[in-house]
PDB file of C-alpha atoms in Angstrom:
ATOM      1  CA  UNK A   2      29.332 -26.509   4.452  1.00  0.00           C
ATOM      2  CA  UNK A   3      29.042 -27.227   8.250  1.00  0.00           C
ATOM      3  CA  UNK A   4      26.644 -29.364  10.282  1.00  0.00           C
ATOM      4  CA  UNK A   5      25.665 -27.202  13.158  1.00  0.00           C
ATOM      5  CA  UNK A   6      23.620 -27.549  16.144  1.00  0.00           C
ATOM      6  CA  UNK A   7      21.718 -24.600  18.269  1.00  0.00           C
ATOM      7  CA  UNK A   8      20.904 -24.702  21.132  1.00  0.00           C
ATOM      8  CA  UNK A   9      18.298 -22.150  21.626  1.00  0.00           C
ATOM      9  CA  UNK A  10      15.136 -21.690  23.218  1.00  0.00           C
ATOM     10  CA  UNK A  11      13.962 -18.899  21.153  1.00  0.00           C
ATOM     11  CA  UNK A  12      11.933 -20.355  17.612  1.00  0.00           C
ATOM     12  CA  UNK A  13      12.397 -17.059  16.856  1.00  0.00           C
ATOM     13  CA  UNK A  14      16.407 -16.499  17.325  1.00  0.00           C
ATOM     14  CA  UNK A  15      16.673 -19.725  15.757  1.00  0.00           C
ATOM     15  CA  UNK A  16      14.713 -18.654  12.548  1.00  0.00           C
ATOM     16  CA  UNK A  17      16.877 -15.548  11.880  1.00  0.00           C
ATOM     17  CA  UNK A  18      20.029 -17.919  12.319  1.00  0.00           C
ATOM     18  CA  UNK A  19      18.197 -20.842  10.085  1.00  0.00           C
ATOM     19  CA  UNK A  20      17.355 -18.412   7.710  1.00  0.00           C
ATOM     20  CA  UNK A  21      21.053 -17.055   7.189  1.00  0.00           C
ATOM     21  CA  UNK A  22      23.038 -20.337   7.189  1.00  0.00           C
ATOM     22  CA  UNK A  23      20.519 -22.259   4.637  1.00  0.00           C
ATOM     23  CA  UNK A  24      21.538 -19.473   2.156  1.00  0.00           C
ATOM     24  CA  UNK A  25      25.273 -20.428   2.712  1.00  0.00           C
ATOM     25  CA  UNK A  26      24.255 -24.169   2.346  1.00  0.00           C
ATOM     26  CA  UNK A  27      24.937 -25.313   6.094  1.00  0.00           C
ATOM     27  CA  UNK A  28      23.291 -27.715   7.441  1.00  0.00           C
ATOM     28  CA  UNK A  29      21.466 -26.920  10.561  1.00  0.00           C
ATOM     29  CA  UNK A  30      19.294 -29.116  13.773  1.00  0.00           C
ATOM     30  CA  UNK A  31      18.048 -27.228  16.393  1.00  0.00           C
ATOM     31  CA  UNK A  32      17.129 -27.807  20.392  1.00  0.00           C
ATOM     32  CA  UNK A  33      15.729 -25.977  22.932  1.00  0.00           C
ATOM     33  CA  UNK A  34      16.587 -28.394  25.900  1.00  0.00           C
ATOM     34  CA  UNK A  35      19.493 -29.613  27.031  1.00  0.00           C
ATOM     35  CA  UNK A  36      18.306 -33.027  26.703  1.00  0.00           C
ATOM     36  CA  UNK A  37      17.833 -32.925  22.959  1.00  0.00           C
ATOM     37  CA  UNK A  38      21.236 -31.295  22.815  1.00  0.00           C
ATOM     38  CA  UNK A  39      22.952 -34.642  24.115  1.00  0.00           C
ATOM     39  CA  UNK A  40      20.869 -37.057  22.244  1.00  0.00           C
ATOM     40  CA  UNK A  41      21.216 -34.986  18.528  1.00  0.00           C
ATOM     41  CA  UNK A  42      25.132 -34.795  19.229  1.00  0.00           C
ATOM     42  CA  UNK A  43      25.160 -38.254  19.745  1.00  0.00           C
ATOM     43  CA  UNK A  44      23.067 -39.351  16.966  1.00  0.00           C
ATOM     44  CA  UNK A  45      25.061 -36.851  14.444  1.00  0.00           C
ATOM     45  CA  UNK A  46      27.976 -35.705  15.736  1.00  0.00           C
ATOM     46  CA  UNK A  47      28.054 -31.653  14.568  1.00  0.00           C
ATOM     47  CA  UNK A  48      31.116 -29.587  13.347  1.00  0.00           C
ATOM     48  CA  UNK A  49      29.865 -26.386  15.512  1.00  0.00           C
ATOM     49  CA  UNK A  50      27.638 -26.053  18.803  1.00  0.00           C
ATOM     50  CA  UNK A  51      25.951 -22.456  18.864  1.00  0.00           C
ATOM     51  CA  UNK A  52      24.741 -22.348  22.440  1.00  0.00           C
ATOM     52  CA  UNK A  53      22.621 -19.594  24.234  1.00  0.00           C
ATOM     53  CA  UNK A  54      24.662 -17.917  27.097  1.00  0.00           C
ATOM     54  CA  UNK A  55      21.698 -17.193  28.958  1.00  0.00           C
ATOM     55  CA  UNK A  56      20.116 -20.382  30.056  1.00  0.00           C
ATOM     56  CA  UNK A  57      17.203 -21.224  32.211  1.00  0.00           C
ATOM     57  CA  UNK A  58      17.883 -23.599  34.728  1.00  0.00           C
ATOM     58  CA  UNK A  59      21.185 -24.125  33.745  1.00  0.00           C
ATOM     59  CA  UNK A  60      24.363 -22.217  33.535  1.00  0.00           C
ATOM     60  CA  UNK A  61      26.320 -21.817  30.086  1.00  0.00           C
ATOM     61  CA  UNK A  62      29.343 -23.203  32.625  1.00  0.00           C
ATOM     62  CA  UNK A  63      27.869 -26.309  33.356  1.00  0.00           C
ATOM     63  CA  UNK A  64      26.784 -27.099  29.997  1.00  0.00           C
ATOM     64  CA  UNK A  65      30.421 -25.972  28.841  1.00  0.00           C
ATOM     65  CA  UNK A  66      32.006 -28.084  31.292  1.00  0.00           C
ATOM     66  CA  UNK A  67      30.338 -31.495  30.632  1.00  0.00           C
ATOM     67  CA  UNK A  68      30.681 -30.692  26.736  1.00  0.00           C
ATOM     68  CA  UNK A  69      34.441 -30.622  27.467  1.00  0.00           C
ATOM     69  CA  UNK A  70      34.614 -33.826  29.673  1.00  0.00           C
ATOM     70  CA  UNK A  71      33.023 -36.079  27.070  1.00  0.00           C
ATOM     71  CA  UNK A  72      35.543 -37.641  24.679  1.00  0.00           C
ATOM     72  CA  UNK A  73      32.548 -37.270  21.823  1.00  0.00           C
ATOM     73  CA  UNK A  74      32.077 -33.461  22.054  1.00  0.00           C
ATOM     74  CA  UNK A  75      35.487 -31.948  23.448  1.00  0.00           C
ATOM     75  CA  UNK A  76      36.788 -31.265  20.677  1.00  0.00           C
ATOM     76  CA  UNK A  77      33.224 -29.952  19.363  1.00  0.00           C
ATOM     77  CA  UNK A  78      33.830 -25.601  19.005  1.00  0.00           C
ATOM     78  CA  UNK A  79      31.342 -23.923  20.773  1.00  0.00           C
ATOM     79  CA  UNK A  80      29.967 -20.116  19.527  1.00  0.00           C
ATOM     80  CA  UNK A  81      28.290 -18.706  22.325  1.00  0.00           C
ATOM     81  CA  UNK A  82      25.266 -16.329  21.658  1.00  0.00           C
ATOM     82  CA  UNK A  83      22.898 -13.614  23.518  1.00  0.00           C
ATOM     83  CA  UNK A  84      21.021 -10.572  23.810  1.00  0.00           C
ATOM     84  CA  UNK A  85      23.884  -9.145  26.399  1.00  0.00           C
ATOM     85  CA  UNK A  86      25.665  -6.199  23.946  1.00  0.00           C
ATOM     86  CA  UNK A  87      28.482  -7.928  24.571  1.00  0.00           C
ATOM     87  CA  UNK A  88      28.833  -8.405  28.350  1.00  0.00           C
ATOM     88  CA  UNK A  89      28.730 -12.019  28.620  1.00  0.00           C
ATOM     89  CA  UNK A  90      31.421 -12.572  26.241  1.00  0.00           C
ATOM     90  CA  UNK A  91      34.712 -12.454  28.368  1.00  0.00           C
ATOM     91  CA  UNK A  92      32.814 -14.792  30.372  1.00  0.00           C
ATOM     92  CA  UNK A  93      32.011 -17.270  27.248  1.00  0.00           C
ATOM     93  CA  UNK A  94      35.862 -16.900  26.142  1.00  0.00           C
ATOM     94  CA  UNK A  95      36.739 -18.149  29.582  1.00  0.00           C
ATOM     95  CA  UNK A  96      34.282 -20.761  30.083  1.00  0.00           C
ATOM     96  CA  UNK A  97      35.837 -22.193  26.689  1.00  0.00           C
ATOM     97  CA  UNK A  98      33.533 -21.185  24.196  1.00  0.00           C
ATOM     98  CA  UNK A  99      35.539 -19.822  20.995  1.00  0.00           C
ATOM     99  CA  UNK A 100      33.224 -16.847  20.134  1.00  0.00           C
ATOM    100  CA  UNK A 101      30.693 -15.304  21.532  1.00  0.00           C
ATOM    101  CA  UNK A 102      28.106 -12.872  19.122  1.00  0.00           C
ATOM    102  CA  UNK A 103      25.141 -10.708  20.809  1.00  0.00           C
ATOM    103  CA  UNK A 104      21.895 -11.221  19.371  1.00  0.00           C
ATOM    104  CA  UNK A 105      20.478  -9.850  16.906  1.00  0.00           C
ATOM    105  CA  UNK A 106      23.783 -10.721  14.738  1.00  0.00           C
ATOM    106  CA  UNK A 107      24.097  -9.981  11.067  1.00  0.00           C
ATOM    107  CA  UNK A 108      25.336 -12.481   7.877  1.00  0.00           C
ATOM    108  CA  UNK A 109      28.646 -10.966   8.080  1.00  0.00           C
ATOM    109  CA  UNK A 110      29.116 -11.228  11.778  1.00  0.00           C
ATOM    110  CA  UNK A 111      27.918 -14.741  11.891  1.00  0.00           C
ATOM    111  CA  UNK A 112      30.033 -15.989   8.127  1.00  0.00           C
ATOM    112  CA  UNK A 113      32.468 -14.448   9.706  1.00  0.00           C
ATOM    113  CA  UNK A 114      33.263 -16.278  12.922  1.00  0.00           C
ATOM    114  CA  UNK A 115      32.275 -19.486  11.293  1.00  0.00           C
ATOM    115  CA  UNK A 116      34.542 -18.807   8.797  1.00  0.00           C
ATOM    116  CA  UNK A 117      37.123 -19.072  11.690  1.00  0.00           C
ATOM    117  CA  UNK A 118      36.318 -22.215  13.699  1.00  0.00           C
TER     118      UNK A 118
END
């Protein structure tokens, strides 16, 4: 069982993801700023960041890069997720993220690379 944290806008990405790691006992918080993200990482430090690639008003980079310069999250792994078939996920792997899935994902998919990390 893993404590992981989302960071997604979407109530509705979020609920197919919720719905999926309940059933394999995980324990799950969820954000849609990236305000809440810092403040429910610091009040319960999470095994595994899932983080939309496509952010508004902020790129996945930035959010990747101060994630990594913290002493309290660097060592945090980050799945990155999105609705790109795929495009954006060189670009995740680069920016230090150590998956990337494309929305909508299925239970195997998403065991699968949790499994990993």
């Amino acid at each position: 069982m893993k404590n992981i944290l989302i960071f997604d806008p979407s109530d509705l990405d979020f609920k197919a993801a919720q719905g999926m790691l309940m059933y394999a006992g995980h324990k799950l918080r969820h954000c849609k700023q990236i305000s809440e993200l810092y403040a429910l990482i610091t009040e319960s430090k999470p095994d595994l960041l899932m983080i939309e690639f496509m952010l508004a008003g902020r790129s996945f980079l930035s959010v990747m890069r101060e994630l990594k310069s913290f002493e309290l999250t660097a060592d945090i792994p980050v799945i990155s997720v999105s609705r790109d078939n795929g495009v954006n996920k060189p670009h995740a792997l680069m920016m230090g993220a150590v998956a990337h899935l494309t929305k909508p994902y299925n239970m195997t998919e998403l065991f699968g690379v949790i499994q990993q990390v």
